[in-house]
Amino acid sequence: EGHLLTRDLHLSDFDIPADSLWAGCTLKELNLGNKYGVHVASVIRGLHRINIPGAEVRLFPGDTIQVIGTDEQLSVFGKEVKKVSAAAEENEIEKREMHIKQIVVGEHSAFLGKTIQTSNIREAYHCLVVGVEKGNGRLLTPEPQMAFEFGDVIWVVGEQENVYKLMITTKKSGKLQGFYRQYRRPPDTLFHYRFSYSQCKYPKRKLKMQAKK
């Protein structure tokens, strides 16, 4: 048995803010009728009006929706619209602010000899190479097949956290490669040291044995 409708029904307009989490969702996905007991009678988008919108109609930033409900339902619905909008404002803009940094391609850089495409700067670190400064001071427009050379300065743009990760990874790779190069011994050198040690070791034992006799 259906519920009796109250005579206190009104039609109110609500704007979809630019930062609304409802933007891009269909009316079916939002399920506003079951959640808030209201009905969307019309969607106004610029100079266009979609009356009695179907379940697959999507809401976009800047849309105005005309909603039918009681005073109580519309009051609750209006508060929820504001909550959705406020949820997207929690320092998200500041956290995702874009930064531009320069990375020098050193002798041990992980990017030395790689192209912009094979360096995976965009895929792995979500940063964009916007320029490559060569040794002559010219800032060149990046091309996918442009190879990084020693002394190049890579201009990258990205979110602060991603740029930081990129710079830290570059520094770590350089330090590790430098450490490996400084303390690594070629196989022939290791053999030479061991051989020299054995030559010095056994004559000393022989001398001690002779001294005991």
Short mmCIF file of C-alpha atoms in Angstrom, two decimals:
data_model
loop_
_atom_site.label_atom_id
_atom_site.label_comp_id
_atom_site.label_asym_id
_atom_site.label_seq_id
_atom_site.Cartn_x
_atom_site.Cartn_y
_atom_site.Cartn_z
CA GLU A 1 0.00 0.00 0.00
CA GLY A 2 1.42 3.37 -1.02
CA HIS A 3 2.13 6.17 1.43
CA LEU A 4 -0.23 9.12 1.45
CA LEU A 5 1.33 12.24 -0.04
CA THR A 6 1.36 15.46 1.90
CA ARG A 7 -0.07 18.60 0.33
CA ASP A 8 3.06 20.50 1.39
CA LEU A 9 4.96 19.98 -1.89
CA HIS A 10 7.19 22.65 -3.38
CA LEU A 11 9.47 23.11 -6.37
CA SER A 12 12.93 24.51 -5.56
CA ASP A 13 16.08 25.21 -7.58
CA PHE A 14 19.53 23.97 -6.60
CA ASP A 15 22.79 24.74 -8.40
CA ILE A 16 25.45 22.08 -8.96
CA PRO A 17 28.77 23.73 -7.92
CA ALA A 18 31.93 23.37 -9.95
CA ASP A 19 33.55 21.27 -7.20
CA SER A 20 30.51 19.09 -6.50
CA LEU A 21 31.11 15.38 -6.15
CA TRP A 22 27.76 14.86 -7.85
CA ALA A 23 29.10 16.29 -11.10
CA GLY A 24 29.40 13.61 -13.77
CA CYS A 25 27.03 11.21 -12.00
CA THR A 26 23.73 10.01 -13.42
CA LEU A 27 20.45 10.45 -11.57
CA LYS A 28 20.34 6.68 -11.26
CA GLU A 29 23.74 6.62 -9.55
CA LEU A 30 22.79 9.45 -7.18
CA ASN A 31 19.48 7.76 -6.28
CA LEU A 32 18.13 11.02 -4.86
CA GLY A 33 14.55 9.77 -4.59
CA ASN A 34 15.36 6.92 -2.20
CA LYS A 35 17.97 8.87 -0.23
CA TYR A 36 16.13 12.14 0.28
CA GLY A 37 12.56 11.49 -0.85
CA VAL A 38 12.73 14.19 -3.54
CA HIS A 39 12.16 14.07 -7.29
CA VAL A 40 14.12 15.89 -10.00
CA ALA A 41 11.59 17.56 -12.25
CA SER A 42 13.96 19.39 -14.55
CA VAL A 43 17.64 19.95 -15.32
CA ILE A 44 18.55 23.40 -16.66
CA ARG A 45 21.87 23.55 -18.51
CA GLY A 46 22.64 26.94 -19.99
CA LEU A 47 19.86 27.71 -22.46
CA HIS A 48 18.67 24.10 -22.51
CA ARG A 49 16.11 22.49 -20.27
CA ILE A 50 15.64 18.76 -19.75
CA ASN A 51 12.17 18.22 -18.31
CA ILE A 52 11.32 14.96 -16.55
CA PRO A 53 14.92 13.71 -16.96
CA GLY A 54 15.55 9.99 -17.26
CA ALA A 55 17.73 7.92 -14.96
CA GLU A 56 20.71 8.09 -17.34
CA VAL A 57 20.84 11.90 -17.43
CA ARG A 58 24.12 13.14 -15.95
CA LEU A 59 24.59 16.23 -13.85
CA PHE A 60 27.39 18.64 -14.71
CA PRO A 61 28.94 21.65 -12.95
CA GLY A 62 26.78 24.71 -13.49
CA ASP A 63 23.56 22.73 -13.92
CA THR A 64 20.47 23.89 -12.09
CA ILE A 65 18.14 21.13 -10.94
CA GLN A 66 14.52 21.76 -10.05
CA VAL A 67 13.52 19.43 -7.25
CA ILE A 68 10.08 18.58 -5.85
CA GLY A 69 9.64 17.76 -2.18
CA THR A 70 8.25 18.90 1.14
CA ASP A 71 9.80 21.75 3.07
CA GLU A 72 11.54 19.28 5.36
CA GLN A 73 12.83 17.15 2.48
CA LEU A 74 14.06 20.16 0.53
CA SER A 75 15.76 21.55 3.63
CA VAL A 76 17.66 18.30 4.20
CA PHE A 77 18.46 18.03 0.49
CA GLY A 78 19.83 21.59 0.39
CA LYS A 79 22.17 20.82 3.31
CA GLU A 80 23.43 17.69 1.57
CA VAL A 81 24.21 19.63 -1.59
CA LYS A 82 26.35 22.01 0.46
CA LYS A 83 28.09 19.13 2.25
CA VAL A 84 29.03 17.53 -1.04
CA SER A 85 30.44 20.82 -2.24
CA ALA A 86 32.36 21.44 0.99
CA ALA A 87 33.85 17.94 0.98
CA ALA A 88 35.73 18.70 -2.21
CA GLU A 89 37.24 21.87 -0.74
CA GLU A 90 39.27 20.27 2.09
CA ASN A 91 42.69 21.60 1.14
CA GLU A 92 42.46 19.59 -2.09
CA ILE A 93 43.35 22.58 -4.24
CA GLU A 94 46.41 23.44 -2.15
CA LYS A 95 47.60 19.84 -1.96
CA ARG A 96 47.37 19.41 -5.71
CA GLU A 97 48.95 22.71 -6.66
CA MET A 98 51.36 22.38 -9.57
CA HIS A 99 55.06 23.15 -9.17
CA ILE A 100 57.85 23.58 -11.70
CA LYS A 101 61.34 22.31 -10.87
CA GLN A 102 64.67 21.77 -12.63
CA ILE A 103 66.59 18.50 -12.48
CA VAL A 104 70.22 18.39 -13.60
CA VAL A 105 71.30 15.27 -15.50
CA GLY A 106 74.52 14.30 -13.75
CA GLU A 107 77.11 11.63 -14.48
CA HIS A 108 75.22 9.01 -12.50
CA SER A 109 71.69 10.18 -13.27
CA ALA A 110 69.13 7.49 -13.94
CA PHE A 111 67.95 9.52 -16.94
CA LEU A 112 71.33 9.87 -18.66
CA GLY A 113 71.09 8.51 -22.21
CA LYS A 114 67.35 7.89 -21.97
CA THR A 115 64.74 9.65 -24.03
CA ILE A 116 61.76 11.48 -22.60
CA GLN A 117 59.60 8.54 -23.61
CA THR A 118 61.80 5.80 -22.12
CA SER A 119 62.48 7.74 -18.90
CA ASN A 120 58.85 7.14 -17.82
CA ILE A 121 58.79 10.46 -15.98
CA ARG A 122 55.16 10.95 -16.89
CA GLU A 123 53.98 7.40 -16.27
CA ALA A 124 55.97 6.58 -13.14
CA TYR A 125 55.97 9.97 -11.40
CA HIS A 126 52.96 11.74 -12.98
CA CYS A 127 55.18 14.69 -13.93
CA LEU A 128 55.35 16.47 -17.26
CA VAL A 129 58.59 17.45 -19.00
CA VAL A 130 57.98 20.97 -20.31
CA GLY A 131 61.50 21.84 -21.46
CA VAL A 132 65.09 20.64 -21.74
CA GLU A 133 67.89 23.15 -21.25
CA LYS A 134 71.06 22.20 -23.12
CA GLY A 135 74.64 23.13 -22.32
CA ASN A 136 74.50 26.16 -24.60
CA GLY A 137 71.70 27.60 -22.46
CA ARG A 138 68.96 27.03 -25.01
CA LEU A 139 65.65 25.83 -23.61
CA LEU A 140 64.25 23.37 -26.12
CA THR A 141 60.71 22.14 -26.59
CA PRO A 142 60.65 18.50 -25.43
CA GLU A 143 60.21 15.78 -28.02
CA PRO A 144 59.44 12.14 -27.12
CA GLN A 145 62.65 10.88 -28.77
CA MET A 146 64.91 13.60 -27.33
CA ALA A 147 67.73 11.95 -25.36
CA PHE A 148 69.00 13.39 -22.09
CA GLU A 149 72.70 14.26 -22.14
CA PHE A 150 75.16 15.00 -19.37
CA GLY A 151 74.62 18.51 -18.06
CA ASP A 152 71.08 18.87 -19.38
CA VAL A 153 68.55 20.59 -17.14
CA ILE A 154 65.12 18.95 -17.26
CA TRP A 155 62.21 21.28 -16.51
CA VAL A 156 59.35 19.28 -15.01
CA VAL A 157 55.88 20.22 -13.79
CA GLY A 158 53.84 18.21 -11.32
CA GLU A 159 52.20 18.08 -7.95
CA GLN A 160 54.58 18.85 -5.09
CA GLU A 161 54.62 15.30 -3.75
CA ASN A 162 55.26 13.75 -7.16
CA VAL A 163 58.02 16.23 -8.04
CA TYR A 164 59.64 15.55 -4.66
CA LYS A 165 59.57 11.78 -5.27
CA LEU A 166 61.12 12.31 -8.70
CA MET A 167 63.95 14.43 -7.31
CA ILE A 168 64.62 12.05 -4.40
CA THR A 169 64.71 9.04 -6.73
CA THR A 170 67.16 10.84 -9.00
CA LYS A 171 69.43 11.74 -6.09
CA LYS A 172 69.32 8.22 -4.66
CA SER A 173 70.14 6.60 -7.99
CA GLY A 174 73.07 8.96 -8.43
CA LYS A 175 74.45 8.26 -4.95
CA LEU A 176 74.09 4.51 -5.29
CA GLN A 177 75.73 4.45 -8.69
CA GLY A 178 78.52 6.68 -7.40
CA PHE A 179 79.06 4.43 -4.37
CA TYR A 180 79.07 1.33 -6.54
CA ARG A 181 81.54 2.86 -8.94
CA GLN A 182 83.87 4.07 -6.16
CA TYR A 183 84.09 0.85 -4.16
CA ARG A 184 83.54 -1.81 -6.78
CA ARG A 185 86.59 -3.90 -7.65
CA PRO A 186 86.89 -5.50 -11.08
CA PRO A 187 87.29 -9.29 -10.97
CA ASP A 188 90.94 -9.14 -12.10
CA THR A 189 91.76 -6.63 -9.34
CA LEU A 190 90.14 -8.83 -6.68
CA PHE A 191 92.12 -11.80 -7.93
CA HIS A 192 95.30 -9.73 -7.88
CA TYR A 193 94.74 -8.68 -4.26
CA ARG A 194 94.02 -12.24 -3.14
CA PHE A 195 97.01 -13.57 -5.00
CA SER A 196 99.31 -10.94 -3.53
CA TYR A 197 98.03 -11.70 -0.05
CA SER A 198 98.68 -15.43 -0.46
CA GLN A 199 102.18 -14.74 -1.67
CA CYS A 200 102.94 -12.70 1.41
CA LYS A 201 101.20 -15.02 3.81
CA TYR A 202 102.87 -18.34 3.18
CA PRO A 203 106.50 -17.19 3.12
CA LYS A 204 105.95 -15.77 6.63
CA ARG A 205 104.74 -19.16 7.84
CA LYS A 206 107.73 -20.82 6.23
CA LEU A 207 110.12 -18.44 7.96
CA LYS A 208 108.52 -19.16 11.34
CA MET A 209 108.84 -22.90 10.78
CA GLN A 210 112.49 -22.53 9.90
CA ALA A 211 113.08 -20.45 12.97
CA LYS A 212 111.61 -23.18 15.21
CA LYS A 213 114.00 -25.72 13.77
#
